[in-house]
């Protein structure tokens, strides 16, 4: 004869709360943080471009704005028509897909850089959750024939906001 036994296994469990945090990622980096146009003769001009590489994980649309004071050298000021700006997206896979204000496209010399903060790009809703939105900015300086000599400077202010 044999016999049989039924074994019962004990069991226990515990719930262990787990969590993590994802920090806000909102802002931009620049391809160039400064630029010297060099020596520009009277009735001459200079230009440069720079990339603005935006990122956001807030899930809402955002905007880019620009403003600057006029270029000055002591008491001398470059006319506002002598400092112009344009913005666009490169036609590649990582292009900005939002809305640009209506700029002439390069090589036209854009519009005068505004003194007051002025929006020039509005993102799409999808770009509100995008870690890489590249925007190209063109900056153009045109020196009138009658411009006084001197070292001219200004600060360009770029702002990203929701």
mmCIF file of C-alpha atoms in Angstrom:
data_model
loop_
_atom_site.group_PDB
_atom_site.id
_atom_site.type_symbol
_atom_site.label_atom_id
_atom_site.label_comp_id
_atom_site.label_asym_id
_atom_site.label_seq_id
_atom_site.Cartn_x
_atom_site.Cartn_y
_atom_site.Cartn_z
ATOM 1 C CA UNK A 1 0.000 0.000 0.000
ATOM 2 C CA UNK A 2 0.709 3.451 -0.677
ATOM 3 C CA UNK A 3 -0.556 6.668 0.513
ATOM 4 C CA UNK A 4 -0.854 10.110 -0.979
ATOM 5 C CA UNK A 5 -0.387 13.539 0.457
ATOM 6 C CA UNK A 6 -1.519 16.849 -0.935
ATOM 7 C CA UNK A 7 0.981 19.596 -0.288
ATOM 8 C CA UNK A 8 -0.179 23.140 -0.117
ATOM 9 C CA UNK A 9 2.339 25.880 -0.796
ATOM 10 C CA UNK A 10 2.321 29.010 1.199
ATOM 11 C CA UNK A 11 2.430 32.276 -0.722
ATOM 12 C CA UNK A 12 2.983 35.877 0.160
ATOM 13 C CA UNK A 13 3.368 39.010 -1.849
ATOM 14 C CA UNK A 14 4.140 42.650 -1.391
ATOM 15 C CA UNK A 15 3.371 45.661 -3.490
ATOM 16 C CA UNK A 16 6.448 47.834 -3.926
ATOM 17 C CA UNK A 17 5.727 51.365 -5.179
ATOM 18 C CA UNK A 18 8.224 52.473 -7.853
ATOM 19 C CA UNK A 19 8.525 55.876 -9.428
ATOM 20 C CA UNK A 20 10.801 58.145 -11.385
ATOM 21 C CA UNK A 21 10.794 61.742 -12.479
ATOM 22 C CA UNK A 22 11.284 63.239 -15.936
ATOM 23 C CA UNK A 23 12.538 66.805 -15.702
ATOM 24 C CA UNK A 24 11.091 69.530 -17.858
ATOM 25 C CA UNK A 25 13.079 70.016 -21.066
ATOM 26 C CA UNK A 26 12.326 73.400 -22.524
ATOM 27 C CA UNK A 27 14.712 75.733 -24.242
ATOM 28 C CA UNK A 28 17.215 75.996 -27.053
ATOM 29 C CA UNK A 29 20.873 75.960 -27.904
ATOM 30 C CA UNK A 30 22.548 78.011 -30.593
ATOM 31 C CA UNK A 31 24.982 77.102 -33.310
ATOM 32 C CA UNK A 32 26.726 80.474 -32.685
ATOM 33 C CA UNK A 33 26.593 82.418 -29.424
ATOM 34 C CA UNK A 34 28.273 85.485 -30.926
ATOM 35 C CA UNK A 35 29.373 86.740 -34.322
ATOM 36 C CA UNK A 36 31.774 89.411 -35.518
ATOM 37 C CA UNK A 37 30.843 90.648 -38.986
ATOM 38 C CA UNK A 38 34.429 91.913 -39.340
ATOM 39 C CA UNK A 39 35.197 95.120 -41.185
ATOM 40 C CA UNK A 40 32.363 96.310 -43.412
ATOM 41 C CA UNK A 41 33.211 99.262 -45.665
ATOM 42 C CA UNK A 42 30.760 102.108 -46.283
ATOM 43 C CA UNK A 43 28.154 100.976 -48.799
ATOM 44 C CA UNK A 44 29.033 97.358 -47.968
ATOM 45 C CA UNK A 45 27.331 94.536 -46.147
ATOM 46 C CA UNK A 46 27.815 91.394 -44.130
ATOM 47 C CA UNK A 47 25.708 88.384 -43.293
ATOM 48 C CA UNK A 48 25.667 85.256 -41.187
ATOM 49 C CA UNK A 49 23.322 82.419 -40.348
ATOM 50 C CA UNK A 50 22.947 80.461 -37.148
ATOM 51 C CA UNK A 51 20.909 77.472 -36.072
ATOM 52 C CA UNK A 52 18.496 77.586 -33.164
ATOM 53 C CA UNK A 53 17.945 74.063 -31.855
ATOM 54 C CA UNK A 54 14.734 74.018 -29.813
ATOM 55 C CA UNK A 55 13.409 71.312 -27.502
ATOM 56 C CA UNK A 56 10.312 70.864 -25.376
ATOM 57 C CA UNK A 57 8.574 68.051 -23.541
ATOM 58 C CA UNK A 58 5.718 70.189 -22.197
ATOM 59 C CA UNK A 59 3.251 68.891 -24.787
ATOM 60 C CA UNK A 60 2.028 72.329 -25.867
ATOM 61 C CA UNK A 61 2.949 74.661 -28.707
ATOM 62 C CA UNK A 62 5.648 77.273 -28.148
ATOM 63 C CA UNK A 63 6.974 80.343 -29.959
ATOM 64 C CA UNK A 64 10.272 82.003 -30.839
ATOM 65 C CA UNK A 65 10.696 85.773 -30.754
ATOM 66 C CA UNK A 66 13.480 88.202 -31.637
ATOM 67 C CA UNK A 67 14.458 91.747 -30.765
ATOM 68 C CA UNK A 68 17.557 93.941 -30.629
ATOM 69 C CA UNK A 69 18.578 97.523 -30.174
ATOM 70 C CA UNK A 70 20.192 99.253 -33.132
ATOM 71 C CA UNK A 71 23.913 98.832 -33.751
ATOM 72 C CA UNK A 72 25.707 101.775 -32.135
ATOM 73 C CA UNK A 73 29.229 103.148 -31.910
ATOM 74 C CA UNK A 74 29.363 105.965 -29.350
ATOM 75 C CA UNK A 75 26.759 108.495 -30.482
ATOM 76 C CA UNK A 76 26.507 106.964 -33.970
ATOM 77 C CA UNK A 77 23.694 104.568 -34.853
ATOM 78 C CA UNK A 78 23.256 102.257 -37.826
ATOM 79 C CA UNK A 79 19.802 102.923 -39.371
ATOM 80 C CA UNK A 80 17.269 100.199 -38.535
ATOM 81 C CA UNK A 81 17.041 99.353 -42.238
ATOM 82 C CA UNK A 82 20.718 98.360 -42.011
ATOM 83 C CA UNK A 83 20.115 95.416 -39.647
ATOM 84 C CA UNK A 84 17.715 92.830 -41.001
ATOM 85 C CA UNK A 85 16.606 89.352 -40.090
ATOM 86 C CA UNK A 86 15.019 86.292 -41.698
ATOM 87 C CA UNK A 87 14.155 82.817 -40.401
ATOM 88 C CA UNK A 88 13.397 79.570 -42.154
ATOM 89 C CA UNK A 89 13.673 75.805 -41.942
ATOM 90 C CA UNK A 90 16.079 73.678 -43.915
ATOM 91 C CA UNK A 91 14.304 71.268 -46.210
ATOM 92 C CA UNK A 92 15.487 68.061 -44.586
ATOM 93 C CA UNK A 93 14.062 65.328 -42.399
ATOM 94 C CA UNK A 94 14.598 67.321 -39.188
ATOM 95 C CA UNK A 95 12.889 70.498 -40.292
ATOM 96 C CA UNK A 96 10.774 72.884 -38.296
ATOM 97 C CA UNK A 97 7.147 72.291 -39.259
ATOM 98 C CA UNK A 98 5.459 75.230 -37.536
ATOM 99 C CA UNK A 99 4.564 78.655 -38.901
ATOM 100 C CA UNK A 100 7.090 81.373 -39.707
ATOM 101 C CA UNK A 101 6.021 84.978 -40.001
ATOM 102 C CA UNK A 102 6.075 86.064 -43.593
ATOM 103 C CA UNK A 103 9.713 86.792 -44.367
ATOM 104 C CA UNK A 104 11.143 87.129 -47.819
ATOM 105 C CA UNK A 105 13.125 83.947 -48.379
ATOM 106 C CA UNK A 106 16.916 84.189 -48.717
ATOM 107 C CA UNK A 107 18.796 85.706 -50.417
ATOM 108 C CA UNK A 108 16.405 88.627 -49.814
ATOM 109 C CA UNK A 109 17.539 90.561 -46.781
ATOM 110 C CA UNK A 110 14.557 89.935 -44.514
ATOM 111 C CA UNK A 111 12.916 92.569 -42.374
ATOM 112 C CA UNK A 112 14.447 95.072 -39.947
ATOM 113 C CA UNK A 113 15.199 93.476 -36.581
ATOM 114 C CA UNK A 114 12.453 94.777 -34.270
ATOM 115 C CA UNK A 115 13.215 96.776 -31.114
ATOM 116 C CA UNK A 116 10.349 95.082 -29.227
ATOM 117 C CA UNK A 117 10.078 91.308 -28.809
ATOM 118 C CA UNK A 118 8.343 90.018 -31.945
ATOM 119 C CA UNK A 119 7.281 86.425 -32.592
ATOM 120 C CA UNK A 120 8.787 84.937 -35.730
ATOM 121 C CA UNK A 121 7.973 81.210 -35.304
ATOM 122 C CA UNK A 122 5.072 79.276 -33.796
ATOM 123 C CA UNK A 123 5.576 75.544 -33.307
ATOM 124 C CA UNK A 124 3.126 72.794 -34.112
ATOM 125 C CA UNK A 125 1.482 70.942 -31.228
ATOM 126 C CA UNK A 126 3.683 67.915 -32.015
ATOM 127 C CA UNK A 127 6.798 70.095 -31.659
ATOM 128 C CA UNK A 128 5.663 70.741 -28.094
ATOM 129 C CA UNK A 129 6.932 67.193 -27.412
ATOM 130 C CA UNK A 130 9.963 67.211 -29.709
ATOM 131 C CA UNK A 131 13.588 67.087 -28.496
ATOM 132 C CA UNK A 132 14.991 68.650 -31.691
ATOM 133 C CA UNK A 133 13.347 71.395 -33.756
ATOM 134 C CA UNK A 134 15.949 73.253 -35.854
ATOM 135 C CA UNK A 135 15.284 76.796 -37.035
ATOM 136 C CA UNK A 136 17.709 78.827 -39.162
ATOM 137 C CA UNK A 137 18.157 82.556 -38.602
ATOM 138 C CA UNK A 138 19.809 84.878 -41.106
ATOM 139 C CA UNK A 139 21.276 88.187 -39.926
ATOM 140 C CA UNK A 140 22.244 90.875 -42.413
ATOM 141 C CA UNK A 141 24.094 94.164 -41.939
ATOM 142 C CA UNK A 142 24.088 96.874 -44.600
ATOM 143 C CA UNK A 143 26.277 99.936 -44.004
ATOM 144 C CA UNK A 144 25.203 103.181 -45.720
ATOM 145 C CA UNK A 145 27.858 105.072 -47.701
ATOM 146 C CA UNK A 146 27.622 107.955 -45.209
ATOM 147 C CA UNK A 147 27.974 105.831 -42.023
ATOM 148 C CA UNK A 148 30.510 107.224 -39.529
ATOM 149 C CA UNK A 149 33.519 105.031 -38.762
ATOM 150 C CA UNK A 150 33.633 103.122 -35.475
ATOM 151 C CA UNK A 151 33.189 99.760 -33.804
ATOM 152 C CA UNK A 152 29.442 99.066 -33.860
ATOM 153 C CA UNK A 153 27.761 96.534 -31.600
ATOM 154 C CA UNK A 154 24.398 95.373 -30.307
ATOM 155 C CA UNK A 155 22.860 92.351 -28.603
ATOM 156 C CA UNK A 156 20.348 90.150 -30.376
ATOM 157 C CA UNK A 157 17.756 88.672 -27.992
ATOM 158 C CA UNK A 158 16.102 85.375 -28.910
ATOM 159 C CA UNK A 159 13.240 84.184 -26.698
ATOM 160 C CA UNK A 160 11.379 80.865 -26.611
ATOM 161 C CA UNK A 161 8.061 80.945 -24.745
ATOM 162 C CA UNK A 162 4.730 79.170 -24.394
#
